[in-house]
PDB file of C-alpha atoms in Angstrom:
ATOM      1  CA  MET A   1     167.062  97.515  36.281  1.00  0.00           C
ATOM      2  CA  LYS A   2     169.389  97.733  33.666  1.00  0.00           C
ATOM      3  CA  VAL A   3     172.488 100.572  34.836  1.00  0.00           C
ATOM      4  CA  ALA A   4     175.195 102.252  32.115  1.00  0.00           C
ATOM      5  CA  LEU A   5     178.314 103.494  33.269  1.00  0.00           C
ATOM      6  CA  LEU A   6     179.433 106.293  30.689  1.00  0.00           C
ATOM      7  CA  GLN A   7     182.911 106.372  30.614  1.00  0.00           C
ATOM      8  CA  MET A   8     183.491 109.066  28.637  1.00  0.00           C
ATOM      9  CA  ARG A   9     186.808 110.774  27.727  1.00  0.00           C
ATOM     10  CA  VAL A  10     186.342 114.643  28.281  1.00  0.00           C
ATOM     11  CA  GLY A  11     187.801 117.197  25.742  1.00  0.00           C
ATOM     12  CA  GLN A  12     188.794 121.408  26.982  1.00  0.00           C
ATOM     13  CA  THR A  13     185.345 123.118  27.264  1.00  0.00           C
ATOM     14  CA  PRO A  14     182.342 121.849  28.287  1.00  0.00           C
ATOM     15  CA  ALA A  15     180.151 122.395  25.342  1.00  0.00           C
ATOM     16  CA  GLU A  16     182.108 119.296  23.237  1.00  0.00           C
ATOM     17  CA  ASN A  17     181.891 117.716  26.349  1.00  0.00           C
ATOM     18  CA  LEU A  18     178.223 117.672  26.953  1.00  0.00           C
ATOM     19  CA  GLU A  19     177.951 116.787  23.099  1.00  0.00           C
ATOM     20  CA  THR A  20     180.335 112.841  24.080  1.00  0.00           C
ATOM     21  CA  ALA A  21     177.644 112.574  26.967  1.00  0.00           C
ATOM     22  CA  ARG A  22     174.884 113.786  24.992  1.00  0.00           C
ATOM     23  CA  GLN A  23     175.962 110.495  22.611  1.00  0.00           C
ATOM     24  CA  MET A  24     176.446 108.311  24.636  1.00  0.00           C
ATOM     25  CA  LEU A  25     173.816 108.936  26.835  1.00  0.00           C
ATOM     26  CA  GLN A  26     171.777 107.950  22.884  1.00  0.00           C
ATOM     27  CA  GLN A  27     173.510 104.873  22.611  1.00  0.00           C
ATOM     28  CA  ALA A  28     173.012 103.669  26.452  1.00  0.00           C
ATOM     29  CA  ALA A  29     169.106 104.785  26.223  1.00  0.00           C
ATOM     30  CA  ALA A  30     168.749 102.622  23.184  1.00  0.00           C
ATOM     31  CA  GLY A  31     170.497  99.489  24.814  1.00  0.00           C
ATOM     32  CA  GLY A  32     167.967  99.627  26.981  1.00  0.00           C
ATOM     33  CA  ALA A  33     169.320 101.195  29.842  1.00  0.00           C
ATOM     34  CA  GLU A  34     167.431 102.622  32.529  1.00  0.00           C
ATOM     35  CA  LEU A  35     169.459 104.523  34.756  1.00  0.00           C
ATOM     36  CA  VAL A  36     172.591 106.148  33.136  1.00  0.00           C
ATOM     37  CA  MET A  37     175.538 107.702  35.250  1.00  0.00           C
ATOM     38  CA  LEU A  38     178.708 110.414  33.653  1.00  0.00           C
ATOM     39  CA  PRO A  39     182.170 110.807  35.394  1.00  0.00           C
ATOM     40  CA  GLU A  40     183.081 113.043  37.866  1.00  0.00           C
ATOM     41  CA  MET A  41     183.715 116.610  36.219  1.00  0.00           C
ATOM     42  CA  PHE A  42     182.891 115.729  32.998  1.00  0.00           C
ATOM     43  CA  CYS A  43     182.606 118.790  31.693  1.00  0.00           C
ATOM     44  CA  CYS A  44     185.872 120.020  32.227  1.00  0.00           C
ATOM     45  CA  PRO A  45     189.244 119.248  32.334  1.00  0.00           C
ATOM     46  CA  TYR A  46     189.781 117.635  35.781  1.00  0.00           C
ATOM     47  CA  GLU A  47     192.159 121.039  36.636  1.00  0.00           C
ATOM     48  CA  THR A  48     191.813 123.019  40.435  1.00  0.00           C
ATOM     49  CA  PRO A  49     191.759 126.253  38.114  1.00  0.00           C
ATOM     50  CA  ASN A  50     189.200 124.704  36.398  1.00  0.00           C
ATOM     51  CA  PHE A  51     186.263 124.745  38.803  1.00  0.00           C
ATOM     52  CA  PRO A  52     186.030 128.136  39.596  1.00  0.00           C
ATOM     53  CA  LYS A  53     186.525 129.501  35.426  1.00  0.00           C
ATOM     54  CA  PHE A  54     183.760 126.969  34.321  1.00  0.00           C
ATOM     55  CA  ALA A  55     181.418 126.867  37.485  1.00  0.00           C
ATOM     56  CA  GLU A  56     177.645 127.848  36.818  1.00  0.00           C
ATOM     57  CA  PRO A  57     174.816 127.306  39.568  1.00  0.00           C
ATOM     58  CA  GLU A  58     172.620 124.792  40.260  1.00  0.00           C
ATOM     59  CA  GLY A  59     170.132 125.899  37.403  1.00  0.00           C
ATOM     60  CA  GLY A  60     172.529 126.911  34.876  1.00  0.00           C
ATOM     61  CA  ALA A  61     172.446 126.283  30.949  1.00  0.00           C
ATOM     62  CA  ARG A  62     174.797 122.822  31.386  1.00  0.00           C
ATOM     63  CA  TYR A  63     172.066 121.839  34.046  1.00  0.00           C
ATOM     64  CA  GLN A  64     168.752 122.428  31.694  1.00  0.00           C
ATOM     65  CA  ARG A  65     170.412 120.197  29.123  1.00  0.00           C
ATOM     66  CA  LEU A  66     170.671 116.878  31.219  1.00  0.00           C
ATOM     67  CA  SER A  67     167.693 118.088  32.782  1.00  0.00           C
ATOM     68  CA  ALA A  68     166.436 117.550  29.228  1.00  0.00           C
ATOM     69  CA  LEU A  69     167.994 114.605  28.162  1.00  0.00           C
ATOM     70  CA  ALA A  70     166.753 112.714  30.699  1.00  0.00           C
ATOM     71  CA  ARG A  71     163.672 113.551  30.410  1.00  0.00           C
ATOM     72  CA  GLU A  72     164.220 113.436  26.514  1.00  0.00           C
ATOM     73  CA  HIS A  73     165.310 109.395  26.753  1.00  0.00           C
ATOM     74  CA  SER A  74     162.828 108.766  29.836  1.00  0.00           C
ATOM     75  CA  ILE A  75     165.525 107.982  32.324  1.00  0.00           C
ATOM     76  CA  TYR A  76     167.530 108.216  35.408  1.00  0.00           C
ATOM     77  CA  LEU A  77     169.675 109.997  34.654  1.00  0.00           C
ATOM     78  CA  ILE A  78     173.435 110.598  37.940  1.00  0.00           C
ATOM     79  CA  ALA A  79     174.495 113.705  35.362  1.00  0.00           C
ATOM     80  CA  GLY A  80     178.045 112.660  37.154  1.00  0.00           C
ATOM     81  CA  SER A  81     179.863 115.954  38.223  1.00  0.00           C
ATOM     82  CA  MET A  82     180.579 119.965  37.786  1.00  0.00           C
ATOM     83  CA  PRO A  83     181.527 122.576  38.995  1.00  0.00           C
ATOM     84  CA  GLU A  84     178.257 124.421  41.169  1.00  0.00           C
ATOM     85  CA  ALA A  85     178.751 127.987  41.264  1.00  0.00           C
ATOM     86  CA  ASP A  86     176.951 129.894  44.935  1.00  0.00           C
ATOM     87  CA  GLY A  87     177.732 132.775  45.068  1.00  0.00           C
ATOM     88  CA  SER A  88     182.150 133.524  46.129  1.00  0.00           C
ATOM     89  CA  ARG A  89     182.280 129.605  46.596  1.00  0.00           C
ATOM     90  CA  THR A  90     182.464 126.768  44.440  1.00  0.00           C
ATOM     91  CA  TYR A  91     181.371 123.166  44.687  1.00  0.00           C
ATOM     92  CA  ASN A  92     182.434 119.986  42.996  1.00  0.00           C
ATOM     93  CA  THR A  93     178.412 119.032  42.315  1.00  0.00           C
ATOM     94  CA  ALA A  94     176.665 115.850  41.140  1.00  0.00           C
ATOM     95  CA  TYR A  95     173.039 115.756  40.148  1.00  0.00           C
ATOM     96  CA  VAL A  96     170.258 113.800  39.877  1.00  0.00           C
ATOM     97  CA  PHE A  97     167.993 113.618  37.319  1.00  0.00           C
ATOM     98  CA  ALA A  98     164.344 111.896  36.600  1.00  0.00           C
ATOM     99  CA  PRO A  99     163.155 110.638  33.966  1.00  0.00           C
ATOM    100  CA  ASP A 100     160.313 113.635  33.991  1.00  0.00           C
ATOM    101  CA  GLY A 101     163.842 115.950  33.900  1.00  0.00           C
ATOM    102  CA  SER A 102     162.629 116.431  37.414  1.00  0.00           C
ATOM    103  CA  CYS A 103     166.002 117.122  39.858  1.00  0.00           C
ATOM    104  CA  ILE A 104     165.678 115.000  42.365  1.00  0.00           C
ATOM    105  CA  ALA A 105     168.810 114.904  44.500  1.00  0.00           C
ATOM    106  CA  LYS A 106     172.021 116.899  44.364  1.00  0.00           C
ATOM    107  CA  HIS A 107     175.450 116.391  46.645  1.00  0.00           C
ATOM    108  CA  ARG A 108     178.224 118.365  47.533  1.00  0.00           C
ATOM    109  CA  LYS A 109     181.226 116.328  46.904  1.00  0.00           C
ATOM    110  CA  MET A 110     181.921 115.874  51.548  1.00  0.00           C
ATOM    111  CA  HIS A 111     185.820 115.259  50.759  1.00  0.00           C
ATOM    112  CA  LEU A 112     188.298 117.390  49.175  1.00  0.00           C
ATOM    113  CA  PHE A 113     191.171 115.828  47.697  1.00  0.00           C
ATOM    114  CA  ASP A 114     194.188 116.817  49.243  1.00  0.00           C
ATOM    115  CA  ILE A 115     196.939 114.246  48.706  1.00  0.00           C
ATOM    116  CA  ASP A 116     200.721 114.721  48.128  1.00  0.00           C
ATOM    117  CA  ILE A 117     202.358 111.525  47.156  1.00  0.00           C
ATOM    118  CA  THR A 118     205.641 111.802  47.350  1.00  0.00           C
ATOM    119  CA  GLY A 119     207.115 109.769  43.446  1.00  0.00           C
ATOM    120  CA  GLY A 120     203.316 110.388  42.457  1.00  0.00           C
ATOM    121  CA  GLN A 121     200.163 112.524  42.482  1.00  0.00           C
ATOM    122  CA  ARG A 122     199.743 116.046  44.365  1.00  0.00           C
ATOM    123  CA  PHE A 123     196.117 117.723  43.893  1.00  0.00           C
ATOM    124  CA  MET A 124     194.615 120.220  46.058  1.00  0.00           C
ATOM    125  CA  GLU A 125     191.101 120.809  44.984  1.00  0.00           C
ATOM    126  CA  SER A 126     190.590 122.614  48.123  1.00  0.00           C
ATOM    127  CA  GLU A 127     192.766 125.528  46.239  1.00  0.00           C
ATOM    128  CA  THR A 128     189.597 125.966  45.359  1.00  0.00           C
ATOM    129  CA  LEU A 129     186.014 123.639  46.140  1.00  0.00           C
ATOM    130  CA  THR A 130     184.102 123.955  49.009  1.00  0.00           C
ATOM    131  CA  ALA A 131     183.114 120.484  51.109  1.00  0.00           C
ATOM    132  CA  GLY A 132     179.828 119.997  51.449  1.00  0.00           C
ATOM    133  CA  ASN A 133     177.922 118.820  53.874  1.00  0.00           C
ATOM    134  CA  THR A 134     175.164 117.254  53.056  1.00  0.00           C
ATOM    135  CA  VAL A 135     174.379 112.652  53.181  1.00  0.00           C
ATOM    136  CA  THR A 136     172.857 112.299  50.150  1.00  0.00           C
ATOM    137  CA  VAL A 137     169.308 109.491  49.753  1.00  0.00           C
ATOM    138  CA  PHE A 138     167.352 109.634  47.459  1.00  0.00           C
ATOM    139  CA  ASP A 139     164.374 107.665  45.950  1.00  0.00           C
ATOM    140  CA  THR A 140     163.225 105.235  42.881  1.00  0.00           C
ATOM    141  CA  PRO A 141     161.085 102.813  41.784  1.00  0.00           C
ATOM    142  CA  TRP A 142     163.711 100.393  42.784  1.00  0.00           C
ATOM    143  CA  GLY A 143     164.806 101.167  45.801  1.00  0.00           C
ATOM    144  CA  LYS A 144     166.269 104.197  47.621  1.00  0.00           C
ATOM    145  CA  MET A 145     170.286 105.068  46.772  1.00  0.00           C
ATOM    146  CA  GLY A 146     172.188 106.795  47.750  1.00  0.00           C
ATOM    147  CA  LEU A 147     175.663 109.670  45.729  1.00  0.00           C
ATOM    148  CA  CYS A 148     178.313 110.425  47.069  1.00  0.00           C
ATOM    149  CA  ILE A 149     181.553 112.010  45.024  1.00  0.00           C
ATOM    150  CA  CYS A 150     184.797 110.203  44.344  1.00  0.00           C
ATOM    151  CA  TYR A 151     187.120 110.263  47.242  1.00  0.00           C
ATOM    152  CA  ASP A 152     183.529 110.818  49.615  1.00  0.00           C
ATOM    153  CA  ILE A 153     184.489 106.582  48.844  1.00  0.00           C
ATOM    154  CA  ARG A 154     187.554 106.433  51.816  1.00  0.00           C
ATOM    155  CA  PHE A 155     185.216 107.516  54.650  1.00  0.00           C
ATOM    156  CA  PRO A 156     183.339 103.893  55.320  1.00  0.00           C
ATOM    157  CA  GLU A 157     181.055 106.243  58.242  1.00  0.00           C
ATOM    158  CA  LEU A 158     179.504 108.411  54.820  1.00  0.00           C
ATOM    159  CA  ALA A 159     178.753 104.784  53.276  1.00  0.00           C
ATOM    160  CA  ARG A 160     177.371 103.114  56.304  1.00  0.00           C
ATOM    161  CA  LEU A 161     175.061 106.539  56.524  1.00  0.00           C
ATOM    162  CA  MET A 162     173.213 105.595  53.219  1.00  0.00           C
ATOM    163  CA  ALA A 163     172.704 102.265  54.470  1.00  0.00           C
ATOM    164  CA  LEU A 164     171.346 102.901  57.601  1.00  0.00           C
ATOM    165  CA  ALA A 165     168.545 105.675  55.555  1.00  0.00           C
ATOM    166  CA  GLY A 166     167.789 102.711  53.380  1.00  0.00           C
ATOM    167  CA  ALA A 167     169.957 103.004  50.606  1.00  0.00           C
ATOM    168  CA  LYS A 168     170.603  99.312  48.535  1.00  0.00           C
ATOM    169  CA  VAL A 169     172.598 101.070  45.485  1.00  0.00           C
ATOM    170  CA  ILE A 170     175.455 103.693  45.845  1.00  0.00           C
ATOM    171  CA  CYS A 171     176.322 105.817  43.030  1.00  0.00           C
ATOM    172  CA  ILE A 172     179.084 107.101  42.419  1.00  0.00           C
ATOM    173  CA  PRO A 173     180.329 109.439  39.873  1.00  0.00           C
ATOM    174  CA  ALA A 174     184.865 109.330  40.209  1.00  0.00           C
ATOM    175  CA  ALA A 175     188.135 109.935  38.813  1.00  0.00           C
ATOM    176  CA  PHE A 176     190.956 108.150  40.680  1.00  0.00           C
ATOM    177  CA  ASN A 177     194.414 109.019  39.019  1.00  0.00           C
ATOM    178  CA  MET A 178     197.155 106.218  38.168  1.00  0.00           C
ATOM    179  CA  THR A 179     198.889 106.508  41.462  1.00  0.00           C
ATOM    180  CA  THR A 180     195.820 105.309  44.003  1.00  0.00           C
ATOM    181  CA  GLY A 181     193.659 104.036  40.765  1.00  0.00           C
ATOM    182  CA  PRO A 182     195.810 100.366  41.042  1.00  0.00           C
ATOM    183  CA  VAL A 183     196.055  99.922  44.926  1.00  0.00           C
ATOM    184  CA  HIS A 184     193.112 101.255  45.319  1.00  0.00           C
ATOM    185  CA  TRP A 185     189.615 101.873  43.138  1.00  0.00           C
ATOM    186  CA  GLU A 186     188.115  98.265  43.060  1.00  0.00           C
ATOM    187  CA  LEU A 187     189.540  97.158  46.740  1.00  0.00           C
ATOM    188  CA  SER A 188     187.400 101.247  47.892  1.00  0.00           C
ATOM    189  CA  PHE A 189     184.143  99.318  45.937  1.00  0.00           C
ATOM    190  CA  ARG A 190     184.340  96.104  47.203  1.00  0.00           C
ATOM    191  CA  ALA A 191     185.433  96.474  50.405  1.00  0.00           C
ATOM    192  CA  ARG A 192     182.028  99.376  50.809  1.00  0.00           C
ATOM    193  CA  ALA A 193     179.739  96.784  49.187  1.00  0.00           C
ATOM    194  CA  LEU A 194     180.685  94.235  51.360  1.00  0.00           C
ATOM    195  CA  ASP A 195     180.696  96.358  54.711  1.00  0.00           C
ATOM    196  CA  ASN A 196     177.070  98.264  53.832  1.00  0.00           C
ATOM    197  CA  GLN A 197     175.815  94.839  52.066  1.00  0.00           C
ATOM    198  CA  VAL A 198     174.513  97.580  48.377  1.00  0.00           C
ATOM    199  CA  TYR A 199     175.815  97.661  44.827  1.00  0.00           C
ATOM    200  CA  LEU A 200     177.973 100.856  44.246  1.00  0.00           C
ATOM    201  CA  LEU A 201     177.914 102.255  40.863  1.00  0.00           C
ATOM    202  CA  GLY A 202     181.628 103.935  39.416  1.00  0.00           C
ATOM    203  CA  CYS A 203     181.739 106.370  36.856  1.00  0.00           C
ATOM    204  CA  ALA A 204     185.085 107.345  36.151  1.00  0.00           C
ATOM    205  CA  PRO A 205     186.114 108.964  32.893  1.00  0.00           C
ATOM    206  CA  ALA A 206     188.338 107.881  30.009  1.00  0.00           C
ATOM    207  CA  ARG A 207     192.042 107.491  30.101  1.00  0.00           C
ATOM    208  CA  ASP A 208     193.469 110.536  28.080  1.00  0.00           C
ATOM    209  CA  LEU A 209     197.310 110.841  28.152  1.00  0.00           C
ATOM    210  CA  THR A 210     197.876 113.858  27.027  1.00  0.00           C
ATOM    211  CA  ALA A 211     195.988 115.150  30.027  1.00  0.00           C
ATOM    212  CA  SER A 212     197.592 117.215  32.489  1.00  0.00           C
ATOM    213  CA  TYR A 213     195.376 114.418  35.045  1.00  0.00           C
ATOM    214  CA  HIS A 214     195.440 110.565  34.001  1.00  0.00           C
ATOM    215  CA  SER A 215     192.840 108.907  35.550  1.00  0.00           C
ATOM    216  CA  TRP A 216     192.610 105.821  35.911  1.00  0.00           C
ATOM    217  CA  GLY A 217     189.278 104.653  34.882  1.00  0.00           C
ATOM    218  CA  HIS A 218     187.826 101.245  35.231  1.00  0.00           C
ATOM    219  CA  SER A 219     184.239 101.896  35.771  1.00  0.00           C
ATOM    220  CA  ILE A 220     183.174  99.050  38.263  1.00  0.00           C
ATOM    221  CA  VAL A 221     180.028  97.942  39.513  1.00  0.00           C
ATOM    222  CA  THR A 222     179.898  95.730  42.945  1.00  0.00           C
ATOM    223  CA  ASP A 223     177.394  93.794  44.811  1.00  0.00           C
ATOM    224  CA  PRO A 224     176.706  93.343  47.799  1.00  0.00           C
ATOM    225  CA  TRP A 225     178.338  90.253  48.312  1.00  0.00           C
ATOM    226  CA  GLY A 226     181.368  92.583  47.343  1.00  0.00           C
ATOM    227  CA  THR A 227     182.249  90.943  43.945  1.00  0.00           C
ATOM    228  CA  VAL A 228     182.885  92.723  40.493  1.00  0.00           C
ATOM    229  CA  THR A 229     180.600  91.912  38.727  1.00  0.00           C
ATOM    230  CA  ALA A 230     181.486  93.617  35.585  1.00  0.00           C
ATOM    231  CA  GLN A 231     184.705  96.439  34.912  1.00  0.00           C
ATOM    232  CA  LEU A 232     185.928  97.966  31.893  1.00  0.00           C
ATOM    233  CA  ALA A 233     190.072  98.859  31.172  1.00  0.00           C
ATOM    234  CA  GLU A 234     191.407 102.638  31.010  1.00  0.00           C
ATOM    235  CA  ALA A 235     189.868 103.567  27.056  1.00  0.00           C
ATOM    236  CA  GLU A 236     186.079 105.554  26.074  1.00  0.00           C
ATOM    237  CA  GLY A 237     183.282 103.530  26.619  1.00  0.00           C
ATOM    238  CA  ILE A 238     180.033 102.506  28.129  1.00  0.00           C
ATOM    239  CA  LEU A 239     179.888  99.955  30.735  1.00  0.00           C
ATOM    240  CA  PHE A 240     176.498  98.428  31.014  1.00  0.00           C
ATOM    241  CA  ALA A 241     175.336  95.984  34.164  1.00  0.00           C
ATOM    242  CA  GLU A 242     170.889  94.153  35.491  1.00  0.00           C
ATOM    243  CA  LEU A 243     171.099  94.856  39.042  1.00  0.00           C
ATOM    244  CA  ASP A 244     169.514  92.388  40.977  1.00  0.00           C
ATOM    245  CA  LEU A 245     167.946  93.914  44.136  1.00  0.00           C
ATOM    246  CA  GLU A 246     166.619  91.359  45.911  1.00  0.00           C
ATOM    247  CA  LYS A 247     169.556  90.118  46.207  1.00  0.00           C
ATOM    248  CA  VAL A 248     170.687  93.070  48.362  1.00  0.00           C
ATOM    249  CA  GLU A 249     167.550  91.748  50.753  1.00  0.00           C
ATOM    250  CA  THR A 250     168.740  87.458  50.780  1.00  0.00           C
ATOM    251  CA  ILE A 251     171.988  88.910  51.886  1.00  0.00           C
ATOM    252  CA  ARG A 252     171.034  91.204  55.051  1.00  0.00           C
ATOM    253  CA  LYS A 253     168.385  88.642  55.937  1.00  0.00           C
ATOM    254  CA  GLU A 254     170.867  85.790  55.384  1.00  0.00           C
ATOM    255  CA  LEU A 255     174.007  87.814  56.518  1.00  0.00           C
ATOM    256  CA  PRO A 256     173.013  90.037  58.915  1.00  0.00           C
ATOM    257  CA  LEU A 257     175.720  92.539  59.262  1.00  0.00           C
ATOM    258  CA  LEU A 258     173.896  95.925  59.302  1.00  0.00           C
ATOM    259  CA  ARG A 259     171.348  93.675  62.086  1.00  0.00           C
ATOM    260  CA  HIS A 260     174.295  92.489  64.825  1.00  0.00           C
ATOM    261  CA  ARG A 261     175.886  96.194  64.777  1.00  0.00           C
ATOM    262  CA  ARG A 262     176.625  96.981  68.792  1.00  0.00           C
ATOM    263  CA  THR A 263     176.015 100.584  68.590  1.00  0.00           C
ATOM    264  CA  ASP A 264     175.377  99.863  72.353  1.00  0.00           C
ATOM    265  CA  VAL A 265     179.592 100.065  72.953  1.00  0.00           C
ATOM    266  CA  TYR A 266     180.579 101.702  69.752  1.00  0.00           C
ATOM    267  CA  GLU A 267     182.491 104.969  71.413  1.00  0.00           C
ATOM    268  CA  LEU A 268     185.289 106.007  71.436  1.00  0.00           C
ATOM    269  CA  ARG A 269     186.575 106.438  75.193  1.00  0.00           C
ATOM    270  CA  GLU A 270     190.335 107.424  76.280  1.00  0.00           C
ATOM    271  CA  VAL A 271     192.657 105.080  77.119  1.00  0.00           C
ATOM    272  CA  ARG A 272     194.578 104.965  80.445  1.00  0.00           C
ATOM    273  CA  LYS A 273     198.033 104.539  80.732  1.00  0.00           C
TER     274      LYS A 273
END
């Protein structure tokens, strides 16, 4: 299975970003990619006021354009994430389109990125976004895959639930910043891949120091042994990688972590003093 992660530079308007995505997707398909992924919030600058400003309902113009691109190039498209309007609420939402253009999965970011690091990044997604509440797994010809968004990766319970639901690959549109990216990006992907014996695909925007939010970039692929098999730097580019899903089954058989879980004793109990 050949995948391509589009580490694109995000411009100021959805129109220009869709055009960038179209051009890069065309290159990825020409390069033989069967599954293509876009970054988190690829269609607008990563700023909380922009999310409701640029939000569209499911089935809107951007949704239709991405569906058409998947159908045109006969690929599976993990359509990054984009702001979704649902009544008075706005979600950070990722859609998955099949080669016929149908939407086969949808994930609303479950864990909102609310941080205030002394001397570092402050960002409050909850100022304009609502959290989702669904674990997302979908079927492909290569097996089941999981889907989550950026900050979701920091919560091991979510990755474990996707693995237990049969996921052999977890796809993560993301946008780590220059505070957390250097120390936690690769570590998080390697840890979740190792813990659950799955491939993890992380697609981030390219770094733009003229923007208000500086992405770490470094789109990444980690295998079920916890090894980084491919990674970009910070500039715009396409990351191609080959996934061997038989490797998932081999590693799970030889080192059966999931089967060795002690669910009979995994329980939080009151500690007596």
